[in-house]
Coordinates of C-alpha atoms in Angstrom, one line a residue:
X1 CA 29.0 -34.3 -98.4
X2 CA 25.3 -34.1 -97.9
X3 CA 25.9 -35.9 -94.3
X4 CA 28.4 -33.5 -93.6
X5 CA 25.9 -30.7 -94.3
X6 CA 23.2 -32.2 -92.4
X7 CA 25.6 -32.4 -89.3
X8 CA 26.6 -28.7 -89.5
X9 CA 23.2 -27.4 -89.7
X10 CA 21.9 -29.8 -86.3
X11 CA 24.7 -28.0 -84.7
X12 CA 24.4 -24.9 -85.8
X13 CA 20.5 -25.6 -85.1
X14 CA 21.2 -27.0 -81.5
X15 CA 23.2 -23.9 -80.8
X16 CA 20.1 -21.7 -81.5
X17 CA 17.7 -23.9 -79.3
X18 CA 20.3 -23.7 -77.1
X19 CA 20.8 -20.1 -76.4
X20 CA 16.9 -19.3 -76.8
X21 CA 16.3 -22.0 -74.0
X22 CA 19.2 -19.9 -72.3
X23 CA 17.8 -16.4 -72.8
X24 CA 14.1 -17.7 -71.9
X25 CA 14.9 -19.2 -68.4
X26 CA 17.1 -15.7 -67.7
X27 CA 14.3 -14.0 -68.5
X28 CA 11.8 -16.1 -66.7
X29 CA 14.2 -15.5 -63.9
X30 CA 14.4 -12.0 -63.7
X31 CA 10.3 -11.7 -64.1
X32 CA 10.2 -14.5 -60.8
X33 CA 12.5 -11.9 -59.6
X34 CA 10.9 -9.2 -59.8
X35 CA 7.5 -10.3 -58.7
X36 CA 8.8 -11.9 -55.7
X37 CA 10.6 -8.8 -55.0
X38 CA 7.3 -6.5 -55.2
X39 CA 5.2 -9.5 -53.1
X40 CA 7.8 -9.0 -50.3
X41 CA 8.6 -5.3 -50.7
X42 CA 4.1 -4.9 -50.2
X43 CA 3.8 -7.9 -48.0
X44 CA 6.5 -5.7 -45.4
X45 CA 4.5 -2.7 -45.6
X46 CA 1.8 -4.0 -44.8
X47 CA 3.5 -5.7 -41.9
X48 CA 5.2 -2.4 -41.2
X49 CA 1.5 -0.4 -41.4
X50 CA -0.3 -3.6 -38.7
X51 CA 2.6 -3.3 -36.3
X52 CA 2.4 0.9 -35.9
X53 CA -1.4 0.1 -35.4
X54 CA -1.1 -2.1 -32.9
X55 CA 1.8 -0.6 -30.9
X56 CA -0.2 2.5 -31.0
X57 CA -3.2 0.8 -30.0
X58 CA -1.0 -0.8 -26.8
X59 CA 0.4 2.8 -26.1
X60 CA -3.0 4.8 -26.0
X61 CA -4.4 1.8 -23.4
X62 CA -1.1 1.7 -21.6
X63 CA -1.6 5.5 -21.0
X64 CA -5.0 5.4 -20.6
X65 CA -4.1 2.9 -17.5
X66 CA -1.3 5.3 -16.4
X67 CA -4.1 7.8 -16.1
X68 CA -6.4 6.1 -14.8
X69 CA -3.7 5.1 -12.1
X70 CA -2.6 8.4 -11.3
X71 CA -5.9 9.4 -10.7
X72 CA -6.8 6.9 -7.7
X73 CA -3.2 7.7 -6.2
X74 CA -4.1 11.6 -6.3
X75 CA -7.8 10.7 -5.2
X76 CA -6.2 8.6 -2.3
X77 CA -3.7 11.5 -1.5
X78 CA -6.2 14.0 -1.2
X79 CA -8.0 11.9 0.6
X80 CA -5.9 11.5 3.0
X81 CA -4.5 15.1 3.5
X82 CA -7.9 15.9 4.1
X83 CA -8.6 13.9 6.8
X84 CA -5.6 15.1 8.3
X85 CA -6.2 18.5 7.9
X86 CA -9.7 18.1 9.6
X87 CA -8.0 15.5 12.4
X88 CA -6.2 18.7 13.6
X89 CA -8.5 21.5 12.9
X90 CA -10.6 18.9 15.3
X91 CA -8.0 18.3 17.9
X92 CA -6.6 22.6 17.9
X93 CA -10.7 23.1 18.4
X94 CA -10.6 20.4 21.0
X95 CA -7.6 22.4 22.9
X96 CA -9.1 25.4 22.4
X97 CA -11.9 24.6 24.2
X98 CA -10.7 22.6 27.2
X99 CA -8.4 25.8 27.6
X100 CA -11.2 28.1 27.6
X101 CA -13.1 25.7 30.0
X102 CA -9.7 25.5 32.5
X103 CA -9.7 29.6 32.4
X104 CA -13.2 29.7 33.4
X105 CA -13.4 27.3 35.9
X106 CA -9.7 29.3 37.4
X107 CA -11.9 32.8 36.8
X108 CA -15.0 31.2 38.9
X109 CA -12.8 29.9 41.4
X110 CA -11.2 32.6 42.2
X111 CA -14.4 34.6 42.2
X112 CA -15.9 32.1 44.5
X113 CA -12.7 32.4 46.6
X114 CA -13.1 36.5 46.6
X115 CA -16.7 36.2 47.9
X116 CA -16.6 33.6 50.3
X117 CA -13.7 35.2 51.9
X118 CA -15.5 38.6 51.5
X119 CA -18.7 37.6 53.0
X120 CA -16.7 35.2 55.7
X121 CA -15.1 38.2 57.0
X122 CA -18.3 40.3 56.4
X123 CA -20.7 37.7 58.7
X124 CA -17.9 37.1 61.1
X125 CA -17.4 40.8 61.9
X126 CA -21.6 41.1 62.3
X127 CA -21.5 38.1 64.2
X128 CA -23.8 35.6 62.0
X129 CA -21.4 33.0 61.0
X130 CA -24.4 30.3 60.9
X131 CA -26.0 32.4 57.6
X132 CA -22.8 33.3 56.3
X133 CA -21.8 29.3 56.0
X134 CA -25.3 28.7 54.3
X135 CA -24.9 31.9 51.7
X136 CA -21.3 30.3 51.1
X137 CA -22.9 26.7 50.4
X138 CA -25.5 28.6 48.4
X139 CA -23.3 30.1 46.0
X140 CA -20.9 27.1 45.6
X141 CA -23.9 24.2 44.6
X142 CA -25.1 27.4 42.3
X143 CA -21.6 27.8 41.1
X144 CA -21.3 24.2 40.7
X145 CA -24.7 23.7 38.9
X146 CA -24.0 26.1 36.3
X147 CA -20.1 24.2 35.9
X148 CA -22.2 20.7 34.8
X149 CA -24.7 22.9 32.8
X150 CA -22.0 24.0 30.9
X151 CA -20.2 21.3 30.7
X152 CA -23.3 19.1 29.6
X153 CA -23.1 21.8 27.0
X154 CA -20.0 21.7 25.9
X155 CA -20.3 17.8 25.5
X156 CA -23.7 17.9 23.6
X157 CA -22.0 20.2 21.0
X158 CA -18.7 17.9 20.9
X159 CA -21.3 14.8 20.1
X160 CA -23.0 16.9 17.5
X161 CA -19.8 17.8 16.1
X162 CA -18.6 14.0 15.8
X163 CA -22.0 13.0 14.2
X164 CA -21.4 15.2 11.6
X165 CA -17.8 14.5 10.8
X166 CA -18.7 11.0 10.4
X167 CA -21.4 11.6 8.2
X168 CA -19.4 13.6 6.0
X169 CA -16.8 10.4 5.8
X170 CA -19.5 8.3 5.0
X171 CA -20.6 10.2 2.2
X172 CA -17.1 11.0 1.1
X173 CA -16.0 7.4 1.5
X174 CA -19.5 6.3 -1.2
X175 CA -18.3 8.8 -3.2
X176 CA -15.0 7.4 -4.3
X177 CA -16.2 4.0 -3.7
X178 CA -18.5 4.8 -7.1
X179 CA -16.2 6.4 -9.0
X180 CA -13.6 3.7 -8.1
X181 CA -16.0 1.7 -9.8
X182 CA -16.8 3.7 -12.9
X183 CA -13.1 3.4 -13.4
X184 CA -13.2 -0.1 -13.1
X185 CA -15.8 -0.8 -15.8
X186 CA -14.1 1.9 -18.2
X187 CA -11.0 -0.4 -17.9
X188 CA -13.0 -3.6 -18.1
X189 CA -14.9 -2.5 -21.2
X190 CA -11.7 -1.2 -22.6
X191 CA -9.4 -4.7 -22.5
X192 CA -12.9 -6.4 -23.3
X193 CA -12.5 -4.2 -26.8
X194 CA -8.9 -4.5 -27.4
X195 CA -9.6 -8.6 -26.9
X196 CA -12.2 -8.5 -29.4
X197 CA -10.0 -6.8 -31.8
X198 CA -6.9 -9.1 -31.4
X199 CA -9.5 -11.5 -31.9
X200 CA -10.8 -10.3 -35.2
X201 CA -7.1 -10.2 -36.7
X202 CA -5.9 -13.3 -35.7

């Protein structure tokens, strides 16, 4: 009998160790659980939070490029729509002027013409053809003479105007030659700081 009793109670006793052991381990369990839940849960925020940073940080530079980008193309296109503009306000002023030079030179010739037929039929009539031919060679060296002042003139002013124009691309062309390389550095110093703060994550 006594036996008998002593059996019942290790059963009865290895039952209880039994379901304690049981109810400790689910709850060890469920605390694992729940701290590995609340590691991962702040562990992908803080991913979340390091990966808007950065992908904001690649946007602003990406733009910032983009801008810097668009700027040389509309520097370059200005650039170049102004030296078209100025190749043909050159080139109308150009035609302008060899057409005002041709309507002269038709005006003086004709006036030539008028006078050396005036005074030819003049001298003729009076009978002194001899000083009639010198007054005629007279007026035409004269006329001539004042043609290749003029036109010495005329060329002198065209020389002064192409010294100028290229003096105004020179300085034009050092211009945006500097600020191309402002830009440069600005980019340069920008990628220099995004390295170094890649750097000091990793």
């Amino acid at each position: 009998l006594i036996k008998l009793q002593a059996l019942v109670r290790c059963r009865h006793v290895r039952r209880r160790y039994a379901a304690t052991t049981q109810s400790a381990i689910a709850v060890q369990s469920l605390y694992r659980a729940a701290r590995a839940r609340e590691r991962f849960l702040t562990t992908k925020a803080l991913s979340i939070m390091i990966q808007s940073m950065i992908r904001g940080f690649l946007f602003r530079s990406r733009q910032k490029r983009y801008h810097s980008a668009c700027v040389v193309i509309q520097l370059s296109w200005r650039r170049r729509v102004a030296r078209n503009t100025l190749q043909r306000r050159l080139r109308l002023k150009h035609l302008y002027h060899a057409a005002r030079e041709v309507k002269a030179a038709r005006k003086i010739q004709n006036m030539y013409r008028k006078v050396r037929h005036h005074l030819i039929d003049r001298l003729y009539m009076e009978g002194q053809y001899n000083h009639a031919a010198r007054k005629i060679q007279a007026v035409y060296f004269r006329r001539k003479y004042l043609r290749a002042v003029r036109l010495s003139q005329v060329q002198h002013s065209r020389l002064r105007q192409l010294s100028a124009t290229k003096i105004q691309a020179c300085m034009r062309q050092r211009y945006h030659k500097t600020k191309y390389g402002r830009l440069v550095k600005a980019v340069v110093q920008i990628q220099s700081c995004w390295r170094a703060s890649l750097a000091r994550d990793l």
